[in-house]
mmCIF file of C-alpha atoms in Angstrom:
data_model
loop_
_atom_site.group_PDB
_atom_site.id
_atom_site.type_symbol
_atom_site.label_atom_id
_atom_site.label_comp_id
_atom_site.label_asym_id
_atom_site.label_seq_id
_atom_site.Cartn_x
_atom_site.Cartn_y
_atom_site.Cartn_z
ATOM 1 C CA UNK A 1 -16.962 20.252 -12.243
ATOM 2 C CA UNK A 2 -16.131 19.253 -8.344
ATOM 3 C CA UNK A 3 -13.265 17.628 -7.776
ATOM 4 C CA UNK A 4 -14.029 17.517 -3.895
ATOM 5 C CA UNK A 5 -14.610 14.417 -1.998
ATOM 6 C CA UNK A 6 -18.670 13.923 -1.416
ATOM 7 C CA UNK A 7 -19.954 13.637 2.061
ATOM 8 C CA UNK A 8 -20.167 9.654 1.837
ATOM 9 C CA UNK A 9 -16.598 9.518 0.482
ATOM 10 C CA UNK A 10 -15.049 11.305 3.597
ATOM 11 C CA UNK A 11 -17.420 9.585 5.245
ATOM 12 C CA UNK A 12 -15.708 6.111 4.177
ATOM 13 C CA UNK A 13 -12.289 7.498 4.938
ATOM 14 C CA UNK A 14 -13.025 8.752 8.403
ATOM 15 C CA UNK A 15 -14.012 5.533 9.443
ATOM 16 C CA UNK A 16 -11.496 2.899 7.293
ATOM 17 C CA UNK A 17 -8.922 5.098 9.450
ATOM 18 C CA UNK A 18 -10.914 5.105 12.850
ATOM 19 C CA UNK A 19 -11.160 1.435 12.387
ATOM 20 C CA UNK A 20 -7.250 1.238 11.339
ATOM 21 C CA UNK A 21 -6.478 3.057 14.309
ATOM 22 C CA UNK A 22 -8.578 0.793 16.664
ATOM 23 C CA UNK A 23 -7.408 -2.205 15.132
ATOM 24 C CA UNK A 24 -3.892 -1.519 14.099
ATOM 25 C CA UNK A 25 -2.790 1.608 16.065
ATOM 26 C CA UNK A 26 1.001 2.612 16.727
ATOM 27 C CA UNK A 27 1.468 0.488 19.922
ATOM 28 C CA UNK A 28 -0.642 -3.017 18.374
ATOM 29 C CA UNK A 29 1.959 -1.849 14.955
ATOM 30 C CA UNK A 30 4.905 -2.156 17.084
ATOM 31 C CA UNK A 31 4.038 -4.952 18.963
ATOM 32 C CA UNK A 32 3.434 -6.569 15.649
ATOM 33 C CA UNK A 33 6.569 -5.899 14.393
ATOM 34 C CA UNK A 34 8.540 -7.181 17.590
ATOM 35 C CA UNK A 35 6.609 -10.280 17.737
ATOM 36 C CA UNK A 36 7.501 -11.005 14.153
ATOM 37 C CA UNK A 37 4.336 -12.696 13.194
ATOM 38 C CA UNK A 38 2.272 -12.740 9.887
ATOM 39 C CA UNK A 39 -0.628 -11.963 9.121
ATOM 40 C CA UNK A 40 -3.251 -11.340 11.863
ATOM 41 C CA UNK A 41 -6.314 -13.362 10.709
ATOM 42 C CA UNK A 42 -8.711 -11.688 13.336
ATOM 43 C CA UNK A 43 -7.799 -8.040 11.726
ATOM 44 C CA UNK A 44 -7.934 -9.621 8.467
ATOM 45 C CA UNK A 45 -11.817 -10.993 8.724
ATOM 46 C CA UNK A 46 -12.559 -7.528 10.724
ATOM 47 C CA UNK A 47 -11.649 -5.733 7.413
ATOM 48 C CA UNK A 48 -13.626 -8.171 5.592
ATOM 49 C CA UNK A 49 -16.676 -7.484 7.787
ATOM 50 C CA UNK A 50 -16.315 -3.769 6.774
ATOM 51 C CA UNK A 51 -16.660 -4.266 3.624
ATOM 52 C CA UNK A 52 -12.853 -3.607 2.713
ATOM 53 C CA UNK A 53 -12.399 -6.301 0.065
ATOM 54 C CA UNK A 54 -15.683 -6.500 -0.723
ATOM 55 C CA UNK A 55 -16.438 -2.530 -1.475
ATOM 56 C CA UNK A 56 -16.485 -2.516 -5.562
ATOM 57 C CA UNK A 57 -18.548 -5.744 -5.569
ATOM 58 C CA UNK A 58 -22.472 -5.401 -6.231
ATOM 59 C CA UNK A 59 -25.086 -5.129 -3.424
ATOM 60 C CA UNK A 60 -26.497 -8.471 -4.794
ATOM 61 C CA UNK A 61 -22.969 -10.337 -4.292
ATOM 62 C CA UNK A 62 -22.728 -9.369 -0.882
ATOM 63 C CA UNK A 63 -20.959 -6.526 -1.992
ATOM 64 C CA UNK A 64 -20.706 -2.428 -1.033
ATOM 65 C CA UNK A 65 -21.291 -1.258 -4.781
ATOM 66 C CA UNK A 66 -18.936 1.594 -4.947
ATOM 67 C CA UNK A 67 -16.291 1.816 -7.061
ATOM 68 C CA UNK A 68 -12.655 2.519 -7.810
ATOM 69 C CA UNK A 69 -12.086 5.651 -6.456
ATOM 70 C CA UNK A 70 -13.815 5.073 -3.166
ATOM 71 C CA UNK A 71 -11.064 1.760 -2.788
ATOM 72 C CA UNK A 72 -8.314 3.988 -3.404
ATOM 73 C CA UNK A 73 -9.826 5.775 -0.301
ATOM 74 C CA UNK A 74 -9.200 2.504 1.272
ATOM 75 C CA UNK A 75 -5.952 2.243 0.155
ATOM 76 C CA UNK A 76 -4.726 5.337 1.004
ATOM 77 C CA UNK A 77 -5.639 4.743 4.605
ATOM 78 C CA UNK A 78 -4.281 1.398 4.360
ATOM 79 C CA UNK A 79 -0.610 2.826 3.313
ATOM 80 C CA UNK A 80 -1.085 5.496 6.158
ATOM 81 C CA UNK A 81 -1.221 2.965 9.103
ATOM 82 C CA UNK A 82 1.744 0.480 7.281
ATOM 83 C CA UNK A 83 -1.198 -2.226 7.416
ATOM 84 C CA UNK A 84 0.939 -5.356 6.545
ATOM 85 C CA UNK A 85 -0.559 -8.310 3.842
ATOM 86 C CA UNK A 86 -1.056 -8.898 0.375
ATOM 87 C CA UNK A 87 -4.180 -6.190 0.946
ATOM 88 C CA UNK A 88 -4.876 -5.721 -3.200
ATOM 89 C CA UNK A 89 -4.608 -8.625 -4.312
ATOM 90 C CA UNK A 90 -7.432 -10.053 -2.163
ATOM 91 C CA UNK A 91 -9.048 -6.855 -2.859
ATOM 92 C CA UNK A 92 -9.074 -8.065 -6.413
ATOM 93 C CA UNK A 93 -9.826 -11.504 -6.052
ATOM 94 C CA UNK A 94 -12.817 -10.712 -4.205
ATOM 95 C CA UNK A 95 -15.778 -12.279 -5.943
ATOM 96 C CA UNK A 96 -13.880 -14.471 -7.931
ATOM 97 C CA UNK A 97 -12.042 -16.717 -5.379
ATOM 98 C CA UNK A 98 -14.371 -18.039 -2.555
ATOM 99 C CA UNK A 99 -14.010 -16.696 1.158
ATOM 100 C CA UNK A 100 -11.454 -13.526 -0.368
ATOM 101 C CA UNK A 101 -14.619 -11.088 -0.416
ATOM 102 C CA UNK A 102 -15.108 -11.803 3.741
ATOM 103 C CA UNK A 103 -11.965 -11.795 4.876
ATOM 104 C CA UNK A 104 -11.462 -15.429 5.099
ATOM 105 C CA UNK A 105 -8.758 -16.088 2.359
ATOM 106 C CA UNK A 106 -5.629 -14.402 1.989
ATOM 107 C CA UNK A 107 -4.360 -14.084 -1.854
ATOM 108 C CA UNK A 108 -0.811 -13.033 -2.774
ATOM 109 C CA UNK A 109 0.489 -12.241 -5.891
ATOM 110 C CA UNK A 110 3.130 -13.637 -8.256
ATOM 111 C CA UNK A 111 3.847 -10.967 -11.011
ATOM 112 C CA UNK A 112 6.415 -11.509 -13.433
ATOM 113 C CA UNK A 113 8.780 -13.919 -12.118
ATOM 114 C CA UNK A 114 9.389 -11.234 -8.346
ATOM 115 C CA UNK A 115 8.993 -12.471 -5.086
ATOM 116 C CA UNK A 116 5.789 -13.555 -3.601
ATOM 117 C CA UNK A 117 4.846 -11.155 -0.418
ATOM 118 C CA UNK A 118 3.505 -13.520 2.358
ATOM 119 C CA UNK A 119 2.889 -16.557 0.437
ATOM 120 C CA UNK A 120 3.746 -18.594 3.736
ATOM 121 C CA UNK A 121 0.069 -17.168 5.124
ATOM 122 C CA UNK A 122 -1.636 -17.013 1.553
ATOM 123 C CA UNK A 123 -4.136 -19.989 0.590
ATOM 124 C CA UNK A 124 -4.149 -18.656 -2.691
ATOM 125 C CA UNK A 125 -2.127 -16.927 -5.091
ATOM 126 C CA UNK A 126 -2.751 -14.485 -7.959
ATOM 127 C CA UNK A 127 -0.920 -15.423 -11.159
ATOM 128 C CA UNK A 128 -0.477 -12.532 -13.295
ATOM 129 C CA UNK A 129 0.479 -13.151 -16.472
ATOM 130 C CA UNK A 130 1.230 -11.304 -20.154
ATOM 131 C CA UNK A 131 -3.100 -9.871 -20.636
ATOM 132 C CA UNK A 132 -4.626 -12.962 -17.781
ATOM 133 C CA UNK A 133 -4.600 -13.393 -14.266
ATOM 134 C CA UNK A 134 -5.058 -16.702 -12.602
ATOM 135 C CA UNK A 135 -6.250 -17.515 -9.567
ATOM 136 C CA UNK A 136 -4.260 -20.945 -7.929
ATOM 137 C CA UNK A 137 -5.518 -22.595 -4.587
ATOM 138 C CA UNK A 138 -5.740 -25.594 -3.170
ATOM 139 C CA UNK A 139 -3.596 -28.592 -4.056
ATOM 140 C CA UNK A 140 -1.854 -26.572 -6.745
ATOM 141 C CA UNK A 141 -0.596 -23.894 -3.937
ATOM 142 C CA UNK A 142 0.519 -26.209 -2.260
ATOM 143 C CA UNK A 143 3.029 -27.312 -4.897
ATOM 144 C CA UNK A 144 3.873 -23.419 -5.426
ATOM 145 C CA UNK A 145 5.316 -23.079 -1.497
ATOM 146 C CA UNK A 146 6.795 -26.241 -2.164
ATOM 147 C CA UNK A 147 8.856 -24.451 -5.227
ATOM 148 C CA UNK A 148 9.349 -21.509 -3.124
ATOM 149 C CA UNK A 149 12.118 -20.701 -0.949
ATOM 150 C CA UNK A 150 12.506 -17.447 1.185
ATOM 151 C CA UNK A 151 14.547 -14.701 0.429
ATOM 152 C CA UNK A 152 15.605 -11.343 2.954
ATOM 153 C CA UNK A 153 12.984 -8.702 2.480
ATOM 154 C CA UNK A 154 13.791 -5.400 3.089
ATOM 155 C CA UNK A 155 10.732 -4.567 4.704
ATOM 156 C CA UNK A 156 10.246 -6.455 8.373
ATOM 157 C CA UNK A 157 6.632 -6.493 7.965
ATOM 158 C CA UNK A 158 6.631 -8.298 4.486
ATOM 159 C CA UNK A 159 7.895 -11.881 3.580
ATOM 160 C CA UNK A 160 9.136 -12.810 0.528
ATOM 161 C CA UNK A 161 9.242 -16.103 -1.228
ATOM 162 C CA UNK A 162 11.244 -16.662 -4.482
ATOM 163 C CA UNK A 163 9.218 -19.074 -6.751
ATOM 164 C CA UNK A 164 11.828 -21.579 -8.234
ATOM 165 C CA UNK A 165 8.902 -23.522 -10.181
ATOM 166 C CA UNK A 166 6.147 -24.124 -12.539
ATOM 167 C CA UNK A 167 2.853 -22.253 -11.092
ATOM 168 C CA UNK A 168 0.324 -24.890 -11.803
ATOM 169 C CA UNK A 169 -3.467 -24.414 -13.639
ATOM 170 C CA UNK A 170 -5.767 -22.171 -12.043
ATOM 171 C CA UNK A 171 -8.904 -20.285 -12.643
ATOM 172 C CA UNK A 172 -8.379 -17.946 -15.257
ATOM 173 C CA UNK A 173 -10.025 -14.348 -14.790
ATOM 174 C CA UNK A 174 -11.621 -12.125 -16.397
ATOM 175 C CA UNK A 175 -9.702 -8.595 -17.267
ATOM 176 C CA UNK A 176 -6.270 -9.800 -16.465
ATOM 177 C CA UNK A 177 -4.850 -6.583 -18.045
ATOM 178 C CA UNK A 178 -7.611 -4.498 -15.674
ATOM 179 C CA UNK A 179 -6.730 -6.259 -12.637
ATOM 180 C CA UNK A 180 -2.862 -5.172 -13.212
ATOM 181 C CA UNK A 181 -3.653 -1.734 -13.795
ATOM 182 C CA UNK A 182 -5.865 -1.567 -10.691
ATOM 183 C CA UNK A 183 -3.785 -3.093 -8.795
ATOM 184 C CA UNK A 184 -0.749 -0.935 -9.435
ATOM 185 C CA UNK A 185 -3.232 1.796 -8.837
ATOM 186 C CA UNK A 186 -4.051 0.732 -5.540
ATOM 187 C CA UNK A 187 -0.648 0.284 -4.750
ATOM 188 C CA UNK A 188 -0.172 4.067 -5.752
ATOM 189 C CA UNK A 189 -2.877 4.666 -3.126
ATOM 190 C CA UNK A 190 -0.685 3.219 -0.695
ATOM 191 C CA UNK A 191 2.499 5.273 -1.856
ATOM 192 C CA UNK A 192 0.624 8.324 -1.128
ATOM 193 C CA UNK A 193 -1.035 7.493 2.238
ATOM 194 C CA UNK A 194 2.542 6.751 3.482
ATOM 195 C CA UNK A 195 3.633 10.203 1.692
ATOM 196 C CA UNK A 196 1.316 12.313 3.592
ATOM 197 C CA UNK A 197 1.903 10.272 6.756
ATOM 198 C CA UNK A 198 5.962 10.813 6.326
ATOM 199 C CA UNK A 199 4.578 14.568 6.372
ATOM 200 C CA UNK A 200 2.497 14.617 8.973
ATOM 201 C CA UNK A 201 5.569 13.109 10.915
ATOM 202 C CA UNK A 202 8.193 15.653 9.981
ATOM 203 C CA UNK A 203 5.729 18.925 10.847
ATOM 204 C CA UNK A 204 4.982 17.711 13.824
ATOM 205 C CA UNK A 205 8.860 16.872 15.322
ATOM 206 C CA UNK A 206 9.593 19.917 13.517
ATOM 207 C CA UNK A 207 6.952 21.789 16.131
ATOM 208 C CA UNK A 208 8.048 20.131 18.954
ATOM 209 C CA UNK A 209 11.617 19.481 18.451
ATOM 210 C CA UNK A 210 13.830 22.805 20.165
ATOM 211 C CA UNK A 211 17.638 23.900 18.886
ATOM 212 C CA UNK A 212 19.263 27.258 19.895
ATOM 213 C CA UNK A 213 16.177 27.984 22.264
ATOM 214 C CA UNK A 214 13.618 27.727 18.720
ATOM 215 C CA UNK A 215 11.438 24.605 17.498
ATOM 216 C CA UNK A 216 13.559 23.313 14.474
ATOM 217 C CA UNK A 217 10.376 24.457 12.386
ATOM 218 C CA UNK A 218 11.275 28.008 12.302
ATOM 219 C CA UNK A 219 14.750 27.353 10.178
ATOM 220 C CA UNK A 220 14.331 27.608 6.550
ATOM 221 C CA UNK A 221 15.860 24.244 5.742
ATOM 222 C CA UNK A 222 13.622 22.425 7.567
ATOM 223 C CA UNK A 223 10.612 24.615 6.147
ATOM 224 C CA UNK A 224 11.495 23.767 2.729
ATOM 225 C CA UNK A 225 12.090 20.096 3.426
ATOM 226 C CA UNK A 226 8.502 19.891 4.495
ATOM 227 C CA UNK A 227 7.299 22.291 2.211
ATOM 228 C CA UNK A 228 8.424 19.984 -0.686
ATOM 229 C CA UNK A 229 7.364 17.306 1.116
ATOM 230 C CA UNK A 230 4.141 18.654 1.050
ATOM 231 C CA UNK A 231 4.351 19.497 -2.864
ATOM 232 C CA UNK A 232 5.124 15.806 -3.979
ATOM 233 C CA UNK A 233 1.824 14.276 -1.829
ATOM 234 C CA UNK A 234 -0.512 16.767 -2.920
ATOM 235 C CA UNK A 235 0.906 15.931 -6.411
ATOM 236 C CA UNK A 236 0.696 12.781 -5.942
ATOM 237 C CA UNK A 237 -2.850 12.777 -4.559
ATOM 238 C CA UNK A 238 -4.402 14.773 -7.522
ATOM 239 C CA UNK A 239 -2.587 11.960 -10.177
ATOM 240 C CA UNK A 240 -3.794 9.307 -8.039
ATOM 241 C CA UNK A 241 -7.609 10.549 -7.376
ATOM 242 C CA UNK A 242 -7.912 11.861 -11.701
ATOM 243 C CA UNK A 243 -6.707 7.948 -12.072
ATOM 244 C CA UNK A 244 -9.190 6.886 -9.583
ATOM 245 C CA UNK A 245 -12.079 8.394 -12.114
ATOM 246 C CA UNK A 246 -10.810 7.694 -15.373
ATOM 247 C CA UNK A 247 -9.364 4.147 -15.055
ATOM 248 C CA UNK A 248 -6.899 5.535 -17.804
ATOM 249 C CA UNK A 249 -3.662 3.127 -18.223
ATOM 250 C CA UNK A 250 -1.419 5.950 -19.130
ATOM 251 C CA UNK A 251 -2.706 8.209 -16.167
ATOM 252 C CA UNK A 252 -2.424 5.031 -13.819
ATOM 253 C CA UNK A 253 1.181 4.969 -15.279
ATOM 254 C CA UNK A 254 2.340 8.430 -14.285
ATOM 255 C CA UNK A 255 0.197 8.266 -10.632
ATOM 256 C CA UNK A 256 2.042 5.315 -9.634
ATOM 257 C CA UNK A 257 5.381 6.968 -10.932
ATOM 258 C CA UNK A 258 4.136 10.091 -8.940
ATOM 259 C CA UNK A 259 3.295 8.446 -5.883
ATOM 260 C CA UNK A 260 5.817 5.939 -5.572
ATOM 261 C CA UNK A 261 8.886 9.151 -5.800
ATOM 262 C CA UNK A 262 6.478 11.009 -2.990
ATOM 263 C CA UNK A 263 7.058 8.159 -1.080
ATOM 264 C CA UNK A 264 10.027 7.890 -1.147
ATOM 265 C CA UNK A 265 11.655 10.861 -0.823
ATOM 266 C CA UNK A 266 8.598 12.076 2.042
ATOM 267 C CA UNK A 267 10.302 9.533 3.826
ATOM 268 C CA UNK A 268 14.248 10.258 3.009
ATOM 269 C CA UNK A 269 13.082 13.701 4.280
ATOM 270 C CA UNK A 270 11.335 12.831 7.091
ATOM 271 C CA UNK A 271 13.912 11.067 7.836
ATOM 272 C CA UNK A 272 16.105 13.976 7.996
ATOM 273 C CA UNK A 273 13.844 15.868 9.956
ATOM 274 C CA UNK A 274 14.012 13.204 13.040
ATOM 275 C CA UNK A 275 17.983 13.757 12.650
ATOM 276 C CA UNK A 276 20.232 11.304 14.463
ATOM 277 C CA UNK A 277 16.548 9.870 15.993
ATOM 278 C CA UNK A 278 15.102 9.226 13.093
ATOM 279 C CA UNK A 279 17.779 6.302 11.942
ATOM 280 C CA UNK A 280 16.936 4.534 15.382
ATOM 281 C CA UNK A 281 14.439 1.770 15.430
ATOM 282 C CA UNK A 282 12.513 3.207 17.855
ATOM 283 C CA UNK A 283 11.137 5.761 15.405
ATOM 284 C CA UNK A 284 8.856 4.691 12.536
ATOM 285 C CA UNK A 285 10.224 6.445 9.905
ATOM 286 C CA UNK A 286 12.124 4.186 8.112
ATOM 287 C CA UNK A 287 9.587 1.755 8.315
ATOM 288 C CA UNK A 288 7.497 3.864 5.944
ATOM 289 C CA UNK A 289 11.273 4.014 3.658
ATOM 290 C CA UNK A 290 11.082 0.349 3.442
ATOM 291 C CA UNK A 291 7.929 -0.194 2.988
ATOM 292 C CA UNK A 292 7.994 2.430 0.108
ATOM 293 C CA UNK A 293 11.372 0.441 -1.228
ATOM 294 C CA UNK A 294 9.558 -2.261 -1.472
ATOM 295 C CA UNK A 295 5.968 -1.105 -2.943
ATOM 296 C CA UNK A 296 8.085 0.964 -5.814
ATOM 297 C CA UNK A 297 9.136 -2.578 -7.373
ATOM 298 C CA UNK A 298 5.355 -3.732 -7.296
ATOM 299 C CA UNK A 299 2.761 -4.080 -9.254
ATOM 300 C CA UNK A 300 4.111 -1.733 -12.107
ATOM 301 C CA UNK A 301 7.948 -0.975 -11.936
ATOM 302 C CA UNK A 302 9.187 2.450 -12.573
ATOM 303 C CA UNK A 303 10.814 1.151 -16.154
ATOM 304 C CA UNK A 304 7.090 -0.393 -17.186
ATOM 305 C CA UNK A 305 5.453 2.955 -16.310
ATOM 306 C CA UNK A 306 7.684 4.990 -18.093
ATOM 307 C CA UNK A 307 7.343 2.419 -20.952
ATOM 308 C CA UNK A 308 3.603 3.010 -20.642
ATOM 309 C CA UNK A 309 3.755 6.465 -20.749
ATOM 310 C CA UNK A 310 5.800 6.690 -24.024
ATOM 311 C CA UNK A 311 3.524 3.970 -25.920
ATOM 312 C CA UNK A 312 0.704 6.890 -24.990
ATOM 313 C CA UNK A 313 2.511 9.724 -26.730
ATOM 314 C CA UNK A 314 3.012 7.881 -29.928
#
């Protein structure tokens, strides 16, 4: 069998992260972040034009046709460049709520009673429920962000509303039990873009960054810091890209367990790569800590995965 990625696939990647880099580069990221605003609506209908929500849905629907592991490509690049948004769950309502397959309508998602990630800019919200999802615009958002009241988010780049009230009717979806496990999949794919991008970051300061007259990359600390940095993503990536093919819910479990830990500690590391620099705001690193924080308490919770993985072995 070959596991490799086909010609199309790195194809797809290549340019989601040309396009990424383009649109949503280092300098546009931090200008972003000091300007403190939400989500950028001109970036969001570019990705839509690309086909980024829009990828698994059929040719006939105005869709790419491709399927789950080509949108945890996406993903993946997505959690590289610390693109802000509620990216999956439009991703999933694609299709099934009007203008989300384009680019035009921003979906968050409540899950479970957490906070809502940037329901201020959503105009719809996915309701995800014990085996449904729901899909609530219109009027009856409107009474959600009037129940809502925002809480401090750990991650500068993410809102977060609390929901204090009854979620209204909305469209009920199909596969409500699929859409969870893809979307805690995707967010997996996100984990381990920002694992191999914490990485990336601490072998390159470690090349360029001089003590005693030698680049800090020669001293075996710092080798095996990035060493086992590099062990967790590429552990990471193989649990994520098997999930990718099989769809499995126990093998979705133990990727997002996988990647979520990668991304975490990547970045603790990296962290301590960077030194005394690295705790400044100046550097990105613990943007990608706080962003990994945060995406570790989504869409399937350490406890739930661990749960999910023990209901498998009985």
């Amino acid at each position: 069998m070959d596991f490799q990625l086909s010609d199309d696939q790195r194809a797809l990647r290549a340019g989601v992260r040309e396009l990424l880099a383009g649109r949503f580069g280092r300098d546009r990221m931090r200008a972003a972040l000091d300007n403190g605003t939400g989500i950028d609506r001109a970036l969001w209908r570019e990705l839509g034009e690309a086909g980024f929500f829009a990828l698994r849905l059929p040719e006939t629907e105005g869709g790419v046709g491709l399927g789950l592991p080509e949108s945890v490509l996406l993903f993946e690049e997505a959690g590289r460049s610390l693109l802000p948004g509620p990216l999956i769950a439009t991703h999933l309502a694609a299709g099934a709520v009007k203008g989300a397959a384009e680019g035009e309508t921003v979906i968050a998602v409540l899950d479970a009673g957490q906070p809502v990630g940037h329901l201020g800019d959503a105009d719809g919200l996915l309701v995800l429920g014990p085996g449904e999802a729901r899909a609530v615009t219109g009027g009856a958002l409107r009474d959600v962000v009037r129940e809502a009241v925002p809480v401090r988010s750990l991650d500068p780049f993410t809102s977060l509303w609390r929901v204090t009230g009854p979620v209204g009717p909305g469209e009920l979806l199909a596969g409500g039990a699929r859409l969870r496990d893809e979307g805690a999949l995707l967010a997996a794919a996100e984990q381990l873009g920002s694992a191999a991008r914490t990485t990336e970051m601490a072998v390159q300061h470690a090349g360029e960054r001089e003590q005693f007259g030698s680049p800090i990359g020669s001293f075996q600390a710092v080798k095996h810091l990035c060493a086992g940095m590099l062990v967790r993503a590429e552990l990471a990536r193989s649990a994520v890209y098997a999930a990718a093919v099989t769809a499995d819910r126990a093998e979705i479990a133990g990727a997002k367990l996988l990647a979520d830990d990668a991304a975490v500690r990547n970045a603790r590391d990296c962290l301590q790569v960077h030194g005394g620099m690295g705790f400044t705001w100046e550097a990105d690193v613990h943007l990608h800590l706080k962003r990994a924080w945060l995406r570790s308490g989504q869409w399937l919770t350490a406890a739930a995965a661990e749960e999910a993985l023990a209901a498998d072995l009985c």
